Each structure stands twice: as C-alpha cells, then as structure tokens.
Amino acid sequence: MLFRSDRLEKPEWAVDFGHDSHGLYSVFEVEPEKKGTPVRQRLRWIPPGRFIMGSPEGNANAFDSEKPQHEVVITHGYWMFDTPCTQGLWNALMGKNPSYFPDPDRPVEQVSWEEAVGFAEKLNAWFAARNSGSRSKKVLGWNELLFRLPTEAEWEYACRAGTKTETYAGDLEILGDANAPLLDQIAWYGGNSGRDYDLRKSYSLEQDWLKDRQYPDKVGGTRKVAGKEANGWELYDMLGNVWEWCHDWYGEYSAERGVNPVGPSEGTARVIRGGSWGASARILRSACRSWHYPGNRSDSLGFRLLSSAHQVRSTESGK
C-alpha cells in the first residue's frame, strides 16, 4: 500500500515529514533531560504486505534455524527507526551511556533486552506527556507513537524491503570467512569494520572466525550509523554494525503461513538479527537469525524501535 504525503496530515509529533523515492518519512525530536541540543531520529513508514521468510533448501550459506521457508503476512504499517538507536538518542532520554565505543553517532550497545524494552517504554511516556495523543483516522497509528521492539517477522520484512535475495543488495559471493565484496557497499562487518577506524577504543579483528578478511586491518569496532548504502525503504545498517534485539522468544520455524507472527509463547532466549561489526560474511544475510539471553549485554548488540498501533500483547510475549 502506497501513501502520498500531500494527502496525509503531518503527524503532531513530527518536526519534519515528507515523501521521497523511498516512501514516507518523518522525524521526531527528543530534548535532553539536562540542557543540550535536541536529538533527532528519522522514521520510515513500512507499508503492510507479505513476504517469504527464511532461507530456501539448498542455500549453502543458510543455517538450519532459517528453515523451513514460510509465507508471512504483515497486516499493519509501522514507523521504524531508519538506523539503530544511537548513543545520542539513548543518552538524551536515559542520561547515561553504557556503550563500549563512545560516540553519539554510533549505535548504543551494551544494552540488554530488558533495557531496550525499558527505553521504548520511557520514550512512549516522554511523548505521552508532551502530545495530545489524538489519532488521524486516515492511517491507524499515524498520529500516536507507540514504540516497541519489532517482532522477528517485522524485522526481516523491513530488512528485505521487497527483495528475495540473501541481502537487500543481492546474493553474496563469499571468498573467505570475512570477505564478501558486496557487503562493503551495505554493511560494517568483520571484513571491513577496521577501514579508516576512528576511535581509540577497539577490538582485535584477528579472530578464528574472521580468516581471509576483505581488508587486513587488525582492529575494528562499531561505526557511525548510516555510513553504508540503505535498503529500498532507506533503512540503514539493517545488516552489520550491531546485532538488533527483537521482541520474540527464540524458537523453531513452522512451515505454515503466519499472520503477524510473534514467536513462541515462552522461552529462555530472545531473537537477535542483522549481524555486527565483528561477524563473518555468512552471518550478514536477511534471513540469518541468532539469540541472546534477555539479560545479556554485548558491545556488538543494540536495537532499533518501531511504532505501530498493532501492539504485541503481553500474553503473546509469554510474560
């Protein structure tokens, strides 16, 4: 479903709003609790639709956890951060930066699943205190920001942006553990995250799982967001830079068609998606999935939020 911005009212919370070749966008602004410059975050409107989730049989790069492929229908549109949550936005709202790689323009990391959920709740409360909360009837959820972590299906749907290949830029030719030339266009991963690295804090890239790196740099880490090409909906860093928390408990796929799936009703670990600055090339595919315990933190793990009138119920999350 396509929208034209000249037929839609600017959301009350938006400081910028419009339409370009990638679709609709809007921008919100958070004023730091302490004095400082307001921090802006761009959102992209992801229209409802359907896609094939997971990897096909016979794909040599796929893991068993990505199968079987199955159809998924997303019945609702949603606003999504166009980048991972930055340290600047986190600090404006939370007042303290937990990240190992300090830079307001880099993704926030060292954040547990519970802390990411807490950030979304605090952001919702921040907006509720400053906006009327009235809702446009033209698009459900248009004018009311209700932030949360994406479900795993919402994440992969947004990452693919209508594509069916291994990445949103095409299939990978993997020449070494950390050497897939296509990734250099769209992602920071273990093969290139040390290129012109600009922080004193770093980690070694000379790891067993990163043999035959695309570039021979010895150290790397996270990079400023939006430094690589975006996907078709102009979402940046969906692959690489930092893994991203999803709402779902981790579990096996079903071959059945799913409508707004939310994952298992209970579990011990939460889904993470996208790969990171220290990951091998095989990891950076739209279908690749992994997990982390919800209380864990890592310098390669962050998150991005979406806002949708479709809220995942507590009973669906297993709480």
Coordinates of C-alpha atoms in Angstrom, one line a residue:
M1 CA 0.0 0.0 0.0
L2 CA 1.4 3.4 -1.0
F3 CA 0.8 6.8 0.5
R4 CA 1.2 10.3 -0.7
S5 CA 2.3 12.8 1.9
D6 CA 0.2 15.6 0.3
R7 CA -2.9 13.5 1.1
L8 CA -1.9 12.9 4.7
E9 CA -1.7 15.3 7.6
K10 CA 1.7 15.8 9.2
P11 CA 1.8 13.8 12.5
E12 CA 1.6 16.1 15.5
W13 CA 4.9 14.8 16.9
A14 CA 6.9 15.3 13.7
V15 CA 9.4 18.1 13.2
D16 CA 9.9 17.0 9.6
F17 CA 7.7 15.0 7.3
G18 CA 7.6 14.2 3.6
H19 CA 7.8 11.7 0.7
D20 CA 10.7 10.7 -1.5
S21 CA 11.7 7.9 -3.8
H22 CA 11.9 5.5 -0.8
G23 CA 8.4 6.3 0.5
L24 CA 7.2 8.3 3.5
Y25 CA 9.5 9.6 6.3
S26 CA 9.1 11.6 9.4
V27 CA 11.4 12.9 12.1
F28 CA 10.8 13.3 15.9
E29 CA 13.0 15.1 18.4
V30 CA 13.9 14.4 22.0
E31 CA 15.1 17.2 24.3
P32 CA 17.8 16.0 26.7
E33 CA 16.7 16.0 30.4
K34 CA 19.8 18.1 31.0
K35 CA 20.5 21.1 28.9
G36 CA 21.7 20.3 25.4
T37 CA 20.8 20.2 21.7
P38 CA 17.7 18.2 20.9
V39 CA 18.4 14.8 19.3
R40 CA 16.5 13.9 16.1
Q41 CA 15.6 10.4 14.8
R42 CA 14.2 9.8 11.3
L43 CA 11.5 7.2 10.8
R44 CA 10.5 5.4 7.7
W45 CA 6.9 4.2 7.0
I46 CA 6.9 0.5 6.3
P47 CA 3.7 -0.4 4.5
P48 CA 1.8 -3.7 5.2
G49 CA 2.4 -6.6 2.9
R50 CA 3.6 -10.2 2.6
F51 CA 6.9 -12.0 2.1
I52 CA 8.7 -15.3 2.2
M53 CA 10.6 -15.6 5.5
G54 CA 13.7 -17.7 6.0
S55 CA 16.1 -19.4 3.6
P56 CA 15.3 -22.0 0.9
E57 CA 16.5 -25.6 0.9
G58 CA 19.8 -25.9 -1.0
N59 CA 21.2 -22.5 0.0
A60 CA 24.8 -23.3 1.0
N61 CA 25.1 -20.2 3.2
A62 CA 22.0 -20.8 5.3
F63 CA 21.8 -22.3 8.7
D64 CA 19.1 -24.9 9.7
S65 CA 17.5 -22.4 12.0
E66 CA 16.4 -20.4 9.0
K67 CA 14.2 -23.2 7.6
P68 CA 11.6 -24.0 6.6
Q69 CA 10.8 -21.0 4.4
H70 CA 7.2 -19.9 5.0
E71 CA 4.9 -17.1 4.0
V72 CA 4.3 -14.2 6.4
V73 CA 1.6 -11.6 6.1
I74 CA 2.1 -8.2 7.9
T75 CA -1.3 -6.6 8.1
H76 CA -0.3 -3.3 9.6
G77 CA 2.1 -0.5 8.6
Y78 CA 4.6 0.9 11.1
W79 CA 7.1 3.7 11.5
M80 CA 10.6 2.3 12.0
F81 CA 13.9 3.9 13.1
D82 CA 15.9 4.3 9.9
T83 CA 19.1 3.5 11.9
P84 CA 19.9 1.5 15.1
C85 CA 19.2 3.6 18.2
T86 CA 22.2 5.9 18.6
Q87 CA 24.1 6.7 21.7
G88 CA 23.0 10.3 21.3
L89 CA 19.3 9.4 21.4
W90 CA 19.8 7.0 24.3
N91 CA 21.7 9.5 26.3
A92 CA 19.2 12.3 25.7
L93 CA 16.4 10.1 27.3
M94 CA 18.3 7.9 29.8
G95 CA 21.1 10.3 30.8
K96 CA 23.9 7.7 30.9
N97 CA 25.7 6.0 28.0
P98 CA 26.5 2.3 28.6
S99 CA 28.4 1.8 25.3
Y100 CA 32.0 0.5 24.9
F101 CA 32.6 2.5 21.8
P102 CA 31.7 6.1 22.8
D103 CA 30.3 8.3 20.1
P104 CA 26.9 10.0 19.9
D105 CA 26.5 9.0 16.2
R106 CA 27.4 5.3 16.8
P107 CA 24.8 2.7 17.8
V108 CA 24.2 2.3 21.5
E109 CA 25.4 -1.1 22.7
Q110 CA 25.9 -3.0 26.0
V111 CA 22.1 -2.8 26.4
S112 CA 20.1 -5.9 27.5
W113 CA 16.7 -6.8 26.1
E114 CA 15.0 -5.6 29.3
E115 CA 16.8 -2.3 29.0
A116 CA 15.8 -1.9 25.3
V117 CA 12.2 -2.5 26.3
G118 CA 12.6 0.0 29.1
F119 CA 13.9 2.6 26.7
A120 CA 10.8 2.1 24.5
E121 CA 8.5 2.5 27.5
K122 CA 10.3 5.6 28.6
L123 CA 10.2 7.1 25.1
N124 CA 6.4 6.4 25.0
A125 CA 5.9 8.1 28.3
W126 CA 8.0 11.0 27.2
F127 CA 5.8 11.6 24.2
A128 CA 2.6 11.0 26.1
A129 CA 3.5 13.8 28.4
R130 CA 4.1 16.2 25.5
N131 CA 1.5 15.3 22.9
S132 CA -2.3 15.3 22.8
G133 CA -2.4 11.7 21.5
S134 CA -5.1 12.4 19.0
R135 CA -5.2 9.9 16.2
S136 CA -5.7 10.6 12.4
K137 CA -8.4 8.3 11.0
K138 CA -6.6 8.1 7.6
V139 CA -4.0 5.6 8.8
L140 CA -4.3 3.6 12.0
G141 CA -1.4 4.6 14.3
W142 CA -0.5 7.6 12.2
N143 CA -0.5 10.2 14.9
E144 CA 0.1 8.1 18.1
L145 CA 3.6 7.0 18.8
L146 CA 3.6 3.6 20.5
F147 CA 7.2 2.4 20.3
R148 CA 8.4 -1.2 20.9
L149 CA 10.9 -3.7 19.6
P150 CA 10.0 -5.3 16.3
T151 CA 8.9 -8.8 16.1
E152 CA 11.3 -11.1 14.2
A153 CA 8.9 -11.2 11.2
E154 CA 8.6 -7.4 11.2
W155 CA 12.3 -7.1 11.3
E156 CA 13.0 -9.4 8.4
Y157 CA 10.2 -7.9 6.4
A158 CA 11.7 -4.4 6.8
C159 CA 15.2 -5.7 6.1
R160 CA 14.2 -7.3 2.9
A161 CA 12.2 -4.3 1.6
G162 CA 10.7 -6.4 -1.1
T163 CA 13.8 -8.3 -2.1
K164 CA 14.1 -12.1 -2.1
T165 CA 17.9 -12.4 -2.3
E166 CA 20.4 -13.1 0.5
T167 CA 20.8 -9.4 1.2
Y168 CA 18.8 -6.4 0.1
A169 CA 21.6 -5.7 -2.4
G170 CA 21.7 -9.2 -3.9
D171 CA 23.2 -12.7 -3.2
L172 CA 26.7 -13.0 -1.6
E173 CA 29.8 -14.3 -3.2
I174 CA 31.8 -15.4 -0.2
L175 CA 35.5 -15.5 -0.9
G176 CA 36.7 -16.0 2.7
D177 CA 35.3 -16.1 6.2
A178 CA 35.2 -12.3 6.3
N179 CA 35.4 -11.5 2.6
A180 CA 32.2 -10.9 0.6
P181 CA 32.8 -7.9 -1.7
L182 CA 29.1 -7.0 -1.9
L183 CA 28.9 -6.4 1.8
D184 CA 31.4 -3.5 1.6
Q185 CA 28.6 -1.4 -0.1
I186 CA 25.9 -2.0 2.6
A187 CA 27.4 -3.1 5.9
W188 CA 30.1 -2.9 8.5
Y189 CA 31.2 -6.5 9.3
G190 CA 34.3 -8.4 10.3
G191 CA 35.9 -7.9 6.9
N192 CA 35.8 -4.1 6.8
S193 CA 35.0 -2.6 10.2
G194 CA 38.6 -1.6 10.6
R195 CA 38.8 0.5 7.5
D196 CA 39.9 4.1 8.5
Y197 CA 38.8 3.3 12.0
D198 CA 38.5 6.5 14.1
L199 CA 38.2 5.6 17.8
R200 CA 40.8 4.8 20.4
K201 CA 38.7 2.0 21.8
S202 CA 38.7 -1.0 19.5
Y203 CA 38.8 -4.8 19.4
S204 CA 41.0 -7.2 17.5
L205 CA 39.7 -8.5 14.2
E206 CA 42.3 -11.3 14.2
Q207 CA 39.8 -13.9 15.2
D208 CA 39.4 -17.6 14.2
W209 CA 36.1 -16.9 12.6
L210 CA 37.4 -14.0 10.5
K211 CA 40.1 -15.6 8.4
D212 CA 40.7 -14.1 4.9
R213 CA 39.4 -10.7 5.8
Q214 CA 38.3 -8.4 2.9
Y215 CA 40.7 -5.8 4.3
P216 CA 43.8 -6.6 6.5
D217 CA 43.1 -4.1 9.3
K218 CA 43.9 -5.6 12.7
V219 CA 41.3 -3.8 14.9
G220 CA 37.8 -2.5 14.5
G221 CA 34.5 -1.8 16.2
T222 CA 31.2 -0.1 15.7
R223 CA 30.9 2.7 13.1
K224 CA 28.8 5.8 12.8
V225 CA 25.3 4.9 11.7
A226 CA 24.1 5.4 8.1
G227 CA 27.7 5.1 6.7
K228 CA 26.7 2.5 4.1
E229 CA 24.0 2.2 1.5
A230 CA 20.5 1.8 2.7
N231 CA 17.9 -0.7 1.6
G232 CA 14.9 0.1 -0.6
W233 CA 13.0 1.6 2.2
E234 CA 16.0 3.7 3.2
L235 CA 16.7 1.8 6.4
Y236 CA 20.4 1.9 7.2
D237 CA 22.6 -0.8 9.0
M238 CA 19.9 -3.5 8.9
L239 CA 22.9 -5.7 8.3
G240 CA 26.1 -5.2 10.2
N241 CA 27.3 -2.6 12.7
V242 CA 25.3 -4.1 15.7
W243 CA 23.0 -7.1 16.2
E244 CA 19.5 -5.9 17.0
W245 CA 17.2 -7.2 19.6
C246 CA 13.7 -8.4 18.5
H247 CA 10.6 -9.0 20.6
D248 CA 10.3 -12.7 20.1
W249 CA 11.5 -15.6 22.2
Y250 CA 13.8 -17.8 20.1
G251 CA 12.3 -21.0 18.6
E252 CA 12.0 -23.2 15.6
Y253 CA 10.1 -22.1 12.5
S254 CA 6.8 -23.6 11.3
A255 CA 6.1 -24.2 7.6
E256 CA 2.6 -22.8 8.0
R257 CA 1.7 -19.4 6.7
G258 CA 1.8 -16.8 9.5
V259 CA -0.2 -13.6 10.0
N260 CA 1.6 -11.1 12.2
P261 CA 3.6 -13.9 14.0
V262 CA 5.0 -13.1 17.4
G263 CA 7.1 -16.2 18.0
P264 CA 6.8 -18.8 20.9
S265 CA 4.7 -18.0 23.9
E266 CA 7.7 -18.7 26.2
G267 CA 11.4 -19.4 26.1
T268 CA 14.8 -18.7 27.6
A269 CA 16.5 -16.5 24.9
R270 CA 15.4 -13.6 22.7
V271 CA 16.0 -13.3 18.9
I272 CA 18.7 -11.1 17.6
R273 CA 19.1 -10.1 14.0
G274 CA 21.4 -8.5 11.5
G275 CA 25.0 -9.5 12.4
S276 CA 27.6 -7.0 13.6
W277 CA 30.9 -5.3 13.1
G278 CA 32.7 -8.4 14.2
A279 CA 30.7 -11.0 12.3
S280 CA 31.7 -13.3 9.4
A281 CA 30.2 -12.7 6.0
R282 CA 27.8 -15.7 6.2
I283 CA 26.0 -14.0 9.1
L284 CA 25.1 -10.9 7.2
R285 CA 22.1 -12.2 5.3
S286 CA 18.5 -11.0 5.7
A287 CA 17.4 -14.5 6.9
C288 CA 20.1 -15.2 9.4
R289 CA 19.0 -15.4 13.0
S290 CA 20.6 -15.9 16.4
W291 CA 19.8 -15.4 20.0
H292 CA 20.9 -14.0 23.3
Y293 CA 19.6 -14.3 26.9
P294 CA 17.5 -11.2 27.6
G295 CA 19.7 -10.1 30.5
N296 CA 22.9 -10.2 28.5
R297 CA 24.9 -7.3 27.1
S298 CA 27.4 -7.1 24.3
D299 CA 29.5 -4.4 22.5
S300 CA 28.1 -5.8 19.3
L301 CA 24.4 -5.8 20.3
G302 CA 22.0 -2.9 20.1
F303 CA 18.4 -2.3 18.8
R304 CA 16.1 -0.2 16.8
L305 CA 12.4 0.5 17.5
L306 CA 9.2 0.7 15.5
S307 CA 6.0 2.5 16.3
S308 CA 2.7 0.7 15.5
A309 CA -0.9 0.7 16.5
H310 CA -0.5 -3.1 16.5
Q311 CA 0.9 -3.8 19.9
V312 CA 2.2 -7.3 20.8
R313 CA 0.1 -8.4 23.8
S314 CA 1.7 -9.4 27.0
T315 CA 0.1 -12.9 26.7
E316 CA 1.8 -13.2 23.3
S317 CA 5.2 -12.5 24.7
G318 CA 4.9 -15.1 27.4
K319 CA 5.1 -12.6 30.3

